[in-house]
Coordinates of C-alpha atoms (C1' of nucleotides) in Angstrom, one line a residue:
Chain A
M1 CA 0.0 0.0 0.0
W2 CA 2.5 2.6 1.1
R3 CA 5.2 0.6 -0.5
T4 CA 3.3 1.1 -3.7
F5 CA 3.1 4.9 -3.0
D6 CA 6.9 4.9 -2.4
A7 CA 7.5 3.0 -5.6
V8 CA 5.2 5.2 -7.7
I9 CA 7.1 8.3 -6.5
R10 CA 10.4 6.8 -7.4
E11 CA 9.4 5.2 -10.7
G12 CA 7.0 7.8 -12.0
S13 CA 4.3 5.5 -13.3
L14 CA 1.9 2.9 -12.0
S15 CA 3.1 0.4 -14.5
S16 CA 6.8 0.6 -13.7
A17 CA 6.0 0.7 -10.0
A18 CA 4.0 -2.4 -10.3
R19 CA 6.9 -4.1 -12.2
A20 CA 9.3 -3.1 -9.5
L21 CA 7.1 -4.5 -6.7
G22 CA 6.0 -7.6 -8.5
L23 CA 2.4 -6.5 -8.7
T24 CA 0.2 -5.8 -11.6
Q25 CA -0.7 -2.3 -12.8
P26 CA -4.4 -2.4 -11.9
T27 CA -3.4 -3.3 -8.3
A28 CA -1.0 -0.5 -8.1
G29 CA -3.6 1.9 -9.5
R30 CA -6.2 0.7 -7.0
H31 CA -3.7 1.2 -4.1
I32 CA -3.1 4.8 -5.1
A33 CA -6.8 5.4 -5.7
E34 CA -7.6 4.0 -2.3
L35 CA -5.0 6.2 -0.6
E36 CA -6.4 9.2 -2.3
A37 CA -9.9 8.3 -1.2
Q38 CA -9.0 7.7 2.4
L39 CA -6.7 10.7 2.9
S40 CA -8.4 14.0 3.3
A41 CA -5.3 15.5 1.8
G42 CA -6.8 15.5 -1.6
A43 CA -5.2 14.1 -4.8
L44 CA -1.7 12.7 -4.5
F45 CA -0.9 12.5 -8.2
T46 CA -1.9 14.1 -11.5
R47 CA -2.5 11.4 -14.0
S48 CA -1.4 11.6 -17.6
A49 CA -0.8 9.3 -20.4
R50 CA 2.9 9.6 -19.7
G51 CA 2.6 8.5 -16.0
L52 CA 1.8 9.9 -12.6
H53 CA 3.2 13.2 -11.4
A54 CA 3.4 13.8 -7.7
T55 CA 1.6 16.7 -6.2
E56 CA 3.1 18.9 -3.4
T57 CA 1.3 16.8 -0.9
A58 CA 2.7 13.6 -2.2
R59 CA 6.2 15.0 -2.1
A60 CA 5.7 16.0 1.5
L61 CA 4.7 12.4 2.3
A62 CA 7.5 10.8 0.4
P63 CA 10.2 11.1 3.1
H64 CA 7.9 9.5 5.6
A65 CA 7.1 6.6 3.4
A66 CA 10.9 6.2 2.8
A67 CA 11.4 6.2 6.6
M68 CA 8.8 3.5 6.9
A69 CA 10.4 1.5 4.2
A70 CA 13.8 1.8 5.9
A71 CA 12.4 0.7 9.2
A72 CA 10.7 -2.3 7.5
A73 CA 13.9 -3.3 5.8
A74 CA 15.7 -3.2 9.1
L75 CA 13.0 -5.2 10.7
I76 CA 13.4 -7.9 8.0
R77 CA 17.1 -7.9 8.4
T78 CA 16.8 -8.4 12.2
A79 CA 14.3 -11.1 11.6
S80 CA 16.5 -12.9 9.2
A81 CA 17.8 -15.2 12.0
P82 CA 17.1 -15.8 15.7
A83 CA 18.4 -13.0 17.9
N84 CA 20.9 -15.2 19.7
A85 CA 22.4 -16.9 16.6
A86 CA 25.6 -16.1 14.9
A87 CA 23.8 -16.0 11.6
G88 CA 21.6 -13.7 9.5
V89 CA 21.9 -10.4 7.7
V90 CA 24.0 -7.5 8.9
R91 CA 24.3 -4.3 6.9
I92 CA 27.4 -2.2 7.2
S93 CA 27.9 1.3 6.1
A94 CA 31.3 2.8 5.3
S95 CA 33.2 5.1 3.0
E96 CA 34.3 3.7 -0.4
V97 CA 37.9 3.7 0.6
V98 CA 37.3 1.8 3.8
G99 CA 34.9 -0.6 2.1
V100 CA 37.4 -1.4 -0.7
E101 CA 40.8 -1.1 1.0
V102 CA 40.2 -2.0 4.6
L103 CA 37.1 -4.0 5.3
P104 CA 37.5 -7.0 2.9
P105 CA 40.1 -8.9 5.0
I106 CA 38.3 -8.0 8.2
L107 CA 35.0 -9.3 6.8
A108 CA 36.7 -12.4 5.3
T109 CA 38.1 -13.4 8.7
L110 CA 34.7 -12.7 10.3
H111 CA 32.8 -14.7 7.8
A112 CA 35.2 -17.6 8.0
A113 CA 34.6 -17.7 11.7
H114 CA 30.8 -17.4 11.3
P115 CA 29.7 -18.8 7.9
G116 CA 26.1 -18.1 8.7
L117 CA 26.5 -14.4 8.5
A118 CA 25.3 -12.5 5.4
L119 CA 27.1 -9.2 5.2
E120 CA 25.8 -6.2 3.2
L121 CA 28.0 -3.3 2.4
L122 CA 26.6 0.2 1.8
L123 CA 29.5 2.3 0.5
T124 CA 28.7 6.0 0.5
N125 CA 30.7 9.0 1.4
T126 CA 27.7 10.8 2.7
T127 CA 27.2 9.5 6.2
S128 CA 24.1 7.4 5.9
D129 CA 21.8 7.8 8.8
L130 CA 21.9 5.0 11.3
L131 CA 18.9 6.5 13.0
R132 CA 16.9 6.1 9.8
R133 CA 18.2 2.5 9.8
D134 CA 19.7 2.6 6.4
A135 CA 22.4 0.4 7.9
D136 CA 22.9 -1.6 11.1
I137 CA 26.5 -0.7 11.8
A138 CA 28.6 2.1 10.4
V139 CA 32.4 2.8 10.2
R140 CA 32.7 6.6 10.3
M141 CA 35.5 9.2 10.2
T142 CA 33.7 11.6 12.6
Q143 CA 32.7 11.3 16.1
P144 CA 28.9 10.6 16.3
K145 CA 27.0 13.0 18.6
Q146 CA 23.7 11.3 18.6
Q147 CA 22.5 9.6 21.7
A148 CA 20.8 6.3 21.1
L149 CA 23.9 5.3 19.3
L150 CA 26.5 2.9 20.7
A151 CA 29.8 4.2 19.5
K152 CA 33.4 3.0 20.0
S153 CA 36.5 4.9 19.0
T154 CA 39.1 2.7 17.3
G155 CA 42.0 5.1 17.1
R156 CA 43.0 7.4 14.3
I157 CA 44.5 7.1 10.9
R158 CA 47.3 9.3 9.7
L159 CA 47.2 10.7 6.2
G160 CA 50.4 11.2 4.3
F161 CA 51.8 12.0 0.8
Y162 CA 52.7 9.0 -1.2
A163 CA 54.0 8.2 -4.6
H164 CA 54.9 5.1 -6.6
R165 CA 58.5 4.0 -6.9
D166 CA 58.5 4.4 -10.7
Y167 CA 57.2 8.0 -10.5
L168 CA 59.8 8.9 -7.9
A169 CA 62.6 7.3 -10.1
R170 CA 61.8 9.5 -13.1
S171 CA 61.0 12.7 -11.2
A172 CA 63.0 15.4 -9.5
P173 CA 63.9 14.7 -5.9
I174 CA 61.7 16.2 -3.2
E175 CA 63.3 17.8 -0.2
N176 CA 60.7 20.3 1.1
A177 CA 57.1 21.4 0.4
A178 CA 58.2 24.0 -2.1
D179 CA 59.5 21.2 -4.4
L180 CA 56.0 19.8 -4.8
A181 CA 55.1 22.7 -7.0
S182 CA 56.9 21.0 -9.9
H183 CA 55.3 17.6 -9.4
A184 CA 52.1 15.9 -10.6
L185 CA 49.7 16.2 -7.7
I186 CA 46.6 14.3 -7.2
G187 CA 43.7 15.9 -5.2
F188 CA 40.1 16.8 -4.8
D189 CA 37.9 18.3 -7.4
R190 CA 34.9 20.0 -5.7
D191 CA 34.7 18.3 -2.3
A192 CA 34.6 21.5 -0.2
A193 CA 35.4 20.0 3.1
S194 CA 38.4 18.1 1.9
L195 CA 39.7 21.1 -0.1
R196 CA 39.4 23.3 3.0
A197 CA 41.3 20.8 5.1
I198 CA 44.1 20.5 2.6
N199 CA 44.2 24.2 2.2
A200 CA 44.6 24.7 6.0
V201 CA 47.8 22.6 6.0
W202 CA 49.1 23.7 2.7
P203 CA 47.9 27.3 1.9
D204 CA 49.9 27.8 -1.3
L205 CA 48.3 25.1 -3.2
P206 CA 50.2 24.7 -6.5
G207 CA 47.2 23.2 -8.4
F208 CA 46.4 19.6 -9.0
A209 CA 47.4 17.7 -12.0
L210 CA 44.6 15.2 -11.4
R211 CA 41.4 16.3 -9.7
T212 CA 38.7 13.8 -8.5
D213 CA 36.5 13.6 -5.5
N214 CA 36.6 9.8 -5.7
Q215 CA 39.2 8.8 -3.2
L216 CA 39.5 5.3 -4.6
A217 CA 40.5 6.9 -7.9
Q218 CA 43.1 9.0 -6.1
V219 CA 44.6 5.9 -4.5
A220 CA 44.6 4.1 -7.8
A221 CA 46.3 7.0 -9.5
V222 CA 49.0 7.0 -6.9
R223 CA 49.5 3.2 -7.4
A224 CA 49.6 3.7 -11.2
G225 CA 52.5 6.1 -10.8
F226 CA 50.6 9.2 -11.9
G227 CA 52.1 11.3 -9.2
I228 CA 51.9 12.3 -5.6
G229 CA 48.7 12.0 -3.6
V230 CA 47.3 11.8 -0.1
V231 CA 46.8 8.2 1.1
Q232 CA 46.0 6.7 4.5
D233 CA 49.3 5.5 6.0
P234 CA 48.1 1.9 6.7
I235 CA 46.9 1.5 3.1
A236 CA 50.0 2.9 1.5
R237 CA 52.3 0.8 3.7
R238 CA 50.8 -2.4 2.5
D239 CA 52.1 -1.7 -1.0
P240 CA 55.9 -2.0 -1.2
A241 CA 56.0 0.0 -4.4
L242 CA 54.6 3.1 -2.6
F243 CA 57.0 5.4 -0.8
P244 CA 56.2 8.3 1.6
V245 CA 57.0 11.8 0.4
L246 CA 57.8 14.5 2.9
R247 CA 57.3 12.0 5.6
D248 CA 57.3 14.7 8.4
T249 CA 54.7 16.9 6.8
F250 CA 51.5 16.6 8.9
I251 CA 48.3 16.6 7.0
A252 CA 45.6 15.2 9.2
H253 CA 44.5 12.4 11.5
L254 CA 41.2 10.8 10.7
P255 CA 39.4 9.7 13.9
V256 CA 37.7 6.3 13.4
W257 CA 34.5 5.3 15.0
V258 CA 32.4 2.1 14.8
V259 CA 28.8 3.0 15.5
M260 CA 25.7 0.9 16.1
H261 CA 22.1 1.6 17.0
E262 CA 21.3 0.8 20.6
D263 CA 18.3 -1.3 19.7
L264 CA 20.6 -3.8 18.1
R265 CA 22.6 -4.6 21.1
S266 CA 20.4 -7.5 22.1
T267 CA 20.9 -9.2 18.7
H268 CA 23.9 -11.4 19.0
R269 CA 25.2 -11.3 15.5
M270 CA 25.2 -7.5 15.5
R271 CA 27.5 -7.6 18.5
I272 CA 29.7 -10.1 16.8
V273 CA 30.1 -7.9 13.7
F274 CA 30.5 -4.8 15.8
D275 CA 33.3 -6.3 17.8
A276 CA 35.0 -7.6 14.7
L277 CA 34.9 -4.2 13.1
V278 CA 36.2 -2.6 16.3
K279 CA 39.1 -5.1 16.4
G280 CA 39.8 -4.8 12.7
M281 CA 39.7 -1.0 12.6
T282 CA 41.8 -0.7 15.7
A283 CA 44.5 -2.9 14.1
H284 CA 44.2 -0.9 10.9
A285 CA 44.7 2.4 12.8
L286 CA 47.6 1.0 14.8
A287 CA 49.4 0.3 11.5
S288 CA 49.5 4.1 11.1
E289 CA 52.3 4.3 13.7
G290 CA 55.8 3.0 14.1
Chain B
M1 CA 0.6 -7.7 10.0
W2 CA 3.6 -6.0 11.8
R3 CA 1.1 -3.8 13.5
T4 CA -0.4 -7.0 14.9
F5 CA 3.0 -8.1 16.0
D6 CA 3.5 -4.7 17.7
A7 CA 0.2 -4.9 19.4
V8 CA 0.7 -8.5 20.6
I9 CA 4.0 -7.5 22.2
R10 CA 2.4 -4.5 24.0
E11 CA -0.9 -6.2 25.0
G12 CA 0.4 -9.7 25.8
S13 CA -2.2 -11.7 24.1
L14 CA -3.8 -12.3 20.7
S15 CA -7.3 -11.5 22.0
S16 CA -6.5 -8.1 23.5
A17 CA -4.2 -7.2 20.6
A18 CA -7.1 -8.0 18.3
R19 CA -9.4 -5.8 20.4
A20 CA -6.9 -2.9 20.3
L21 CA -6.6 -3.1 16.6
G22 CA -10.3 -3.7 15.8
L23 CA -9.6 -7.2 14.4
T24 CA -10.7 -10.6 15.6
Q25 CA -8.6 -13.0 17.6
P26 CA -8.4 -15.6 14.8
T27 CA -7.0 -13.0 12.4
A28 CA -4.4 -11.8 14.9
G29 CA -3.4 -15.4 15.5
R30 CA -3.1 -16.1 11.8
H31 CA -0.9 -13.0 11.4
I32 CA 1.5 -14.2 14.0
A33 CA 1.5 -17.7 12.7
E34 CA 2.2 -16.4 9.2
L35 CA 5.1 -14.3 10.5
E36 CA 6.6 -17.2 12.3
A37 CA 6.3 -19.3 9.2
Q38 CA 7.9 -16.8 6.9
L39 CA 10.8 -15.6 9.1
S40 CA 13.6 -18.0 9.4
A41 CA 14.2 -16.6 12.9
G42 CA 12.1 -19.4 14.5
A43 CA 9.3 -18.9 16.9
L44 CA 8.4 -15.4 18.0
F45 CA 6.1 -16.3 21.0
T46 CA 5.5 -19.1 23.4
R47 CA 1.8 -19.7 23.7
S48 CA 0.0 -20.4 26.9
A49 CA -3.6 -20.2 28.1
R50 CA -2.7 -16.9 29.7
G51 CA -1.5 -15.3 26.5
L52 CA 1.6 -15.1 24.3
H53 CA 5.0 -14.5 25.8
A54 CA 7.7 -12.9 23.5
T55 CA 10.9 -14.8 22.8
E56 CA 14.2 -13.1 22.7
T57 CA 13.9 -12.8 19.0
A58 CA 10.6 -11.1 19.2
R59 CA 12.0 -8.7 21.8
A60 CA 14.8 -7.9 19.4
L61 CA 12.3 -7.1 16.7
A62 CA 10.0 -5.0 18.9
P63 CA 11.9 -1.7 18.6
H64 CA 11.9 -1.9 14.8
A65 CA 8.2 -2.6 14.7
A66 CA 7.7 0.4 17.0
A67 CA 9.9 2.6 14.7
M68 CA 7.8 1.5 11.8
A69 CA 4.6 2.3 13.6
A70 CA 6.0 5.7 14.5
A71 CA 6.9 6.4 10.9
A72 CA 3.4 5.3 9.8
A73 CA 1.7 7.5 12.4
A74 CA 3.8 10.5 11.2
L75 CA 2.8 9.6 7.6
I76 CA -0.9 9.6 8.5
R77 CA -0.5 12.9 10.3
T78 CA 1.2 14.5 7.4
A79 CA -1.4 13.2 5.1
S80 CA -4.2 14.6 7.3
A81 CA -4.4 17.6 5.0
P82 CA -2.9 19.0 1.9
A83 CA 0.7 20.1 2.3
N84 CA 0.0 23.7 1.5
A85 CA -3.1 24.1 3.7
A86 CA -3.3 25.7 7.2
A87 CA -5.1 22.6 8.4
G88 CA -4.5 19.1 9.6
V89 CA -2.8 17.4 12.5
V90 CA 0.4 18.6 14.2
R91 CA 1.9 16.7 17.1
I92 CA 3.9 18.8 19.6
S93 CA 6.2 17.4 22.3
A94 CA 7.1 19.3 25.4
S95 CA 7.7 18.9 29.1
E96 CA 4.7 18.7 31.4
V97 CA 5.4 22.2 32.9
V98 CA 5.6 23.8 29.5
G99 CA 2.6 21.9 28.2
V100 CA 0.4 22.9 31.1
E101 CA 1.7 26.4 32.1
V102 CA 3.1 27.9 28.9
L103 CA 1.7 26.4 25.8
P104 CA -2.1 26.7 26.3
P105 CA -2.4 30.4 25.6
I106 CA 0.0 30.1 22.7
L107 CA -1.9 27.2 21.2
A108 CA -5.2 29.0 21.8
T109 CA -4.1 32.0 19.8
L110 CA -2.7 29.8 17.1
H111 CA -5.9 27.8 16.8
A112 CA -8.1 30.9 16.7
A113 CA -6.1 32.1 13.8
H114 CA -6.1 28.7 12.0
P115 CA -9.2 26.8 13.1
G116 CA -8.4 24.0 10.8
L117 CA -5.4 22.9 12.8
A118 CA -5.7 19.8 15.0
L119 CA -3.0 20.0 17.7
E120 CA -1.8 17.0 19.6
L121 CA 0.3 17.4 22.8
L122 CA 2.8 14.8 23.9
L123 CA 3.9 15.7 27.4
T124 CA 6.9 13.8 28.6
N125 CA 9.9 14.8 30.5
T126 CA 12.0 12.3 28.6
T127 CA 13.0 14.0 25.4
S128 CA 11.0 12.1 22.9
D129 CA 12.9 11.4 19.8
L130 CA 11.9 13.6 16.8
L131 CA 14.0 11.4 14.6
R132 CA 11.8 8.5 15.5
R133 CA 8.9 10.8 14.6
D134 CA 7.1 10.4 17.9
A135 CA 6.2 14.1 17.4
D136 CA 6.5 16.7 14.6
I137 CA 7.7 19.6 16.6
A138 CA 9.3 19.7 20.1
V139 CA 9.9 22.4 22.7
R140 CA 13.1 21.4 24.5
M141 CA 15.3 22.7 27.3
T142 CA 18.5 21.4 25.7
Q143 CA 20.2 22.4 22.5
P144 CA 19.6 19.7 19.9
K145 CA 22.8 18.3 18.4
Q146 CA 21.4 16.1 15.7
Q147 CA 21.7 17.2 12.2
A148 CA 18.6 16.7 10.0
L149 CA 16.8 18.8 12.6
L150 CA 15.7 22.4 12.1
A151 CA 16.2 24.1 15.5
K152 CA 15.7 27.6 16.6
S153 CA 16.8 29.1 20.0
T154 CA 14.1 31.2 21.7
G155 CA 16.1 32.6 24.6
R156 CA 16.4 31.2 28.0
I157 CA 14.3 31.1 31.1
R158 CA 15.5 32.0 34.6
L159 CA 14.7 29.8 37.5
G160 CA 14.1 31.3 40.9
F161 CA 12.9 30.5 44.4
Y162 CA 9.3 31.4 45.0
A163 CA 6.7 31.1 47.8
H164 CA 3.1 32.0 48.3
R165 CA 2.2 35.2 50.1
D166 CA 0.3 33.2 52.8
Y167 CA 3.3 31.1 53.5
L168 CA 5.6 34.0 53.8
A169 CA 3.2 35.8 56.1
R170 CA 3.3 33.0 58.6
S171 CA 7.0 32.1 58.4
A172 CA 10.2 33.5 59.5
P173 CA 11.7 36.1 57.2
I174 CA 14.4 35.1 54.8
E175 CA 17.5 37.2 54.5
N176 CA 20.1 34.8 53.2
A177 CA 20.6 31.3 52.0
A178 CA 21.2 30.0 55.5
D179 CA 17.7 31.0 56.5
L180 CA 16.3 28.5 54.1
A181 CA 17.3 25.7 56.4
S182 CA 14.4 26.4 58.7
H183 CA 11.8 26.6 55.9
A184 CA 9.6 24.1 54.1
L185 CA 11.4 23.4 50.9
I186 CA 10.0 21.7 47.8
G187 CA 12.3 19.8 45.6
F188 CA 13.2 16.7 43.6
D189 CA 12.9 13.2 44.7
R190 CA 15.1 10.9 42.5
D191 CA 15.6 13.0 39.3
A192 CA 19.4 12.7 39.3
A193 CA 20.1 15.4 36.8
S194 CA 18.0 18.0 38.6
L195 CA 19.3 17.1 42.0
R196 CA 22.9 17.5 40.7
A197 CA 22.1 20.9 39.2
I198 CA 20.6 22.1 42.5
N199 CA 23.4 20.7 44.5
A200 CA 25.9 22.5 42.4
V201 CA 24.4 25.9 43.2
W202 CA 23.5 25.0 46.7
P203 CA 25.9 22.4 48.2
D204 CA 24.6 22.4 51.8
L205 CA 21.2 21.2 50.9
P206 CA 19.1 21.3 54.1
G207 CA 16.7 18.5 53.0
F208 CA 13.3 18.9 51.3
A209 CA 10.0 19.0 53.1
L210 CA 8.3 17.8 50.0
R211 CA 10.0 15.7 47.4
T212 CA 8.6 15.0 44.0
D213 CA 10.0 14.6 40.5
N214 CA 6.8 15.9 39.0
Q215 CA 7.5 19.6 38.4
L216 CA 3.8 20.4 38.0
A217 CA 3.2 19.2 41.5
Q218 CA 6.1 21.4 42.7
V219 CA 4.5 24.4 41.2
A220 CA 1.1 23.5 42.6
A221 CA 2.6 23.0 46.0
V222 CA 4.2 26.5 45.9
R223 CA 0.9 27.9 44.8
A224 CA -0.9 26.1 47.7
G225 CA 1.4 27.8 50.2
F226 CA 3.3 24.6 51.1
G227 CA 6.6 26.3 51.1
I228 CA 9.5 27.5 49.0
G229 CA 10.2 25.9 45.6
V230 CA 12.0 26.5 42.3
V231 CA 9.7 28.0 39.6
Q232 CA 10.4 29.4 36.2
D233 CA 10.4 33.2 36.6
P234 CA 7.8 33.9 33.9
I235 CA 5.4 31.4 35.3
A236 CA 5.7 32.6 38.9
R237 CA 5.3 36.3 37.8
R238 CA 1.9 35.6 36.4
D239 CA 0.6 34.8 39.8
P240 CA 0.3 37.9 42.0
A241 CA 0.2 35.8 45.1
L242 CA 3.7 34.4 44.5
F243 CA 6.8 36.3 45.6
P244 CA 10.4 35.8 44.9
V245 CA 12.6 34.5 47.7
L246 CA 16.3 35.4 47.7
R247 CA 15.8 37.2 44.4
D248 CA 19.5 37.5 43.7
T249 CA 20.4 33.9 44.2
F250 CA 21.2 32.4 40.9
I251 CA 20.0 28.9 40.2
A252 CA 20.0 28.2 36.5
H253 CA 19.0 29.4 33.1
L254 CA 17.1 27.0 31.0
P255 CA 17.9 27.3 27.3
V256 CA 14.8 27.0 25.2
W257 CA 14.7 25.5 21.7
V258 CA 12.0 24.8 19.2
V259 CA 12.9 21.8 17.0
M260 CA 11.4 20.3 13.9
H261 CA 12.4 17.6 11.5
E262 CA 13.7 18.8 8.2
D263 CA 11.4 16.7 6.2
L264 CA 8.4 18.7 7.5
R265 CA 9.6 22.0 6.2
S266 CA 7.7 21.6 3.0
T267 CA 4.5 21.2 4.9
H268 CA 2.9 24.5 5.4
R269 CA 1.0 23.9 8.7
M270 CA 4.2 22.6 10.3
R271 CA 5.9 25.8 9.5
I272 CA 2.9 27.8 10.9
V273 CA 3.0 25.9 14.2
F274 CA 6.8 26.1 14.4
D275 CA 6.7 29.8 13.9
A276 CA 3.9 30.3 16.5
L277 CA 5.9 28.3 19.0
V278 CA 9.1 30.2 18.4
K279 CA 7.2 33.5 18.8
G280 CA 5.3 32.3 21.9
M281 CA 8.3 30.8 23.6
T282 CA 10.4 33.8 22.8
A283 CA 7.8 36.0 24.5
H284 CA 7.7 33.7 27.4
A285 CA 11.5 33.7 27.9
L286 CA 11.6 37.5 27.6
A287 CA 9.2 37.7 30.6
S288 CA 12.2 36.3 32.6
E289 CA 13.9 39.6 32.5
G290 CA 13.1 43.1 33.8
Chain C
dT1 C1' -1.3 9.9 -41.4
dA2 C1' -0.5 5.2 -40.0
dG3 C1' 1.7 2.3 -36.8
dC4 C1' 4.1 1.6 -32.6
dT5 C1' 4.8 2.0 -27.7
dG6 C1' 4.1 3.5 -23.5
dC7 C1' 0.5 4.7 -20.2
dT8 C1' -4.2 4.4 -17.4
dA9 C1' -9.0 2.6 -16.6
dT10 C1' -12.5 -1.0 -16.4
dA11 C1' -15.0 -5.8 -16.4
dC12 C1' -14.7 -10.3 -14.7
dA13 C1' -12.7 -14.7 -12.6
dT14 C1' -9.8 -16.2 -9.0
dT15 C1' -7.3 -16.2 -5.0
dT16 C1' -6.5 -14.6 -0.5
dT17 C1' -7.9 -12.7 3.8
dT18 C1' -11.2 -11.9 7.2
dG19 C1' -15.0 -12.7 10.5
dC20 C1' -18.2 -15.7 12.8
dA21 C1' -19.2 -19.6 15.5
dT22 C1' -17.6 -23.1 18.2
dG23 C1' -14.5 -26.3 20.8
dA24 C1' -10.7 -27.3 24.0
dA25 C1' -7.5 -26.0 27.5
dT26 C1' -5.9 -23.4 31.6
dA27 C1' -5.9 -20.3 35.4
dT28 C1' -8.8 -17.9 39.2
dA29 C1' -12.6 -17.5 42.5
dC30 C1' -15.8 -19.4 45.6
Chain D
dG1 C1' -14.1 -29.5 43.3
dT2 C1' -17.0 -26.8 40.6
dA3 C1' -18.1 -22.6 38.3
dT4 C1' -16.4 -18.8 35.7
dA5 C1' -13.6 -16.2 32.9
dT6 C1' -9.8 -16.1 30.4
dT7 C1' -7.0 -17.8 26.7
dC8 C1' -5.8 -20.1 21.8
dA9 C1' -7.2 -23.2 17.8
dT10 C1' -10.2 -24.7 13.9
dG11 C1' -14.1 -25.2 10.2
dC12 C1' -16.8 -22.7 7.2
dA13 C1' -19.0 -18.7 4.8
dA14 C1' -18.5 -13.9 3.5
dA15 C1' -15.8 -10.1 2.0
dA16 C1' -11.8 -8.1 0.1
dA17 C1' -7.8 -7.9 -2.7
dT18 C1' -5.4 -9.5 -6.7
dG19 C1' -4.6 -11.0 -11.5
dT20 C1' -6.0 -11.5 -16.4
dA21 C1' -7.8 -9.6 -20.4
dT22 C1' -9.2 -5.7 -22.8
dA23 C1' -10.3 -1.0 -24.2
dG24 C1' -9.0 3.8 -24.6
dC25 C1' -5.7 7.6 -24.9
dA26 C1' -1.5 10.3 -25.8
dG27 C1' 3.0 10.8 -27.7
dC28 C1' 6.6 9.5 -30.9
dT29 C1' 8.6 7.8 -35.5
dA30 C1' 8.6 6.7 -40.3

DNA sequence: TAGCTGCTATACATTTTTGCATGAATATAC
DNA sequence: GTATATTCATGCAAAAATGTATAGCAGCTA
């Protein structure tokens, strides 16, 4: 019923909404008609031969329907196995870099120990809202302020300049920050927060040779020998072909937090995954030092 | 379906859950049976002749079902009128004191201007979670930290000692804090936060003659001439029979915030109520001074 | 303009869900 | 120990929701 509403808003027509939900178009149409009849809010959509167009009222309802859908999805996840079993679905949210470079071995170990676990990865750089239950557990680079969240700090990760051995071999040596001006630098494109952070440490920015907001692409470019970029210390260290540049130049420390909704504490598998992430991220952060 | 689950958890039996939902007991029973059949999580309840008892798994699911119900309720509220109309349901959360002593005239004025508004008051001292959509708009005495919330500060309210004229007439005069020891004091019972706050200002607490965590009862006791209690300045000033005691003793300033979920911004009546609360609470806080 | 493709709306058959009535079992009161 | 008032479970009929098939309408392309 409200799922149909949600789907119609997203899909734009009764037919495609019905397809997406595995219903038939008449059923979807009757759902919407019934809603419009019940709600004193008037019409929800203006119909046309090209589909349904949401009215202002329908747009106001959309986020609530989405919230309901998110809660329902979380409910289904939690119900995917008994609360005290080391099995079932757990949805983890993290940044792309963490999800690609850091989590895989952690999750592999975890799954080997608990083969019944089904892990879902939601990789977005926008912190997805745990309170809206888009995910069960999140790995974040900021300290969460919301109560009702169970959060654990797992150290911090140092950022450093790195470059590939091949690039360094064919380029001029780098003794101090001024030398960077003549090198191929890899940096952000439009990500305001990151640009500000870099600018604070390094005010006289010489200009990037490669700009992208996708941090995975930045790391990949460094590995490909494109030039010099900012990489998390523990990630760079794993690759023997990468060497630090201006080792003593401080850029930033990323605080790392593993966060979970309080309601999930009583579900055993959530705790298992939470603890594994805390352990794994702590080890990852520790590799920053020494 | 999940509403039934929610009701069964709260009510404790299929029969009363069915009564609460306007269903019949067989229907409720079949709902639960169907859930247990679908979910691989095993049994949700242990049946007995006295009702159904939730298993650990069911208890783990309960908060999610409640979240879904809250989202659904918010959806129905939002759908109670067109988004651009000055009519429909708006649910306001506030403390008991604010709801009883401060809001009524504000809401009366508001409703006179917009007779189509249906206002719901949720009076709890535990800050109900706007993100869980238990209410649309909240009046709070703490600064909200959560993003996704539209918050507006409306000044602060001074707390002071007050007593009824009759009480003062028949009691010893009060010149300084030490004199309070021989008076009938009204204070908190077990509310740790408030007790700590009072203790910080007034370390040598002489002991309360009347203890209650219900602040409405405290104000009522002061009005009844029981003794001396802490009352919000603007509330005490409205009653000509109440007089300040130790006027210059500072106790605390309560910051006042009016808070709303961002998603509601596009709904006209929410904005109307929000603005009215901001205006009204600002006027209330201003009455603290002078 | 004809033909194609997408869409919504309606009539009818089928499936699913619900309510009603009743039976069986257990706790509480006398 | 019996009576009473709960509870949950089950068989059957009514009601509601869904799917199938079809008609009608608007836009796009040749």
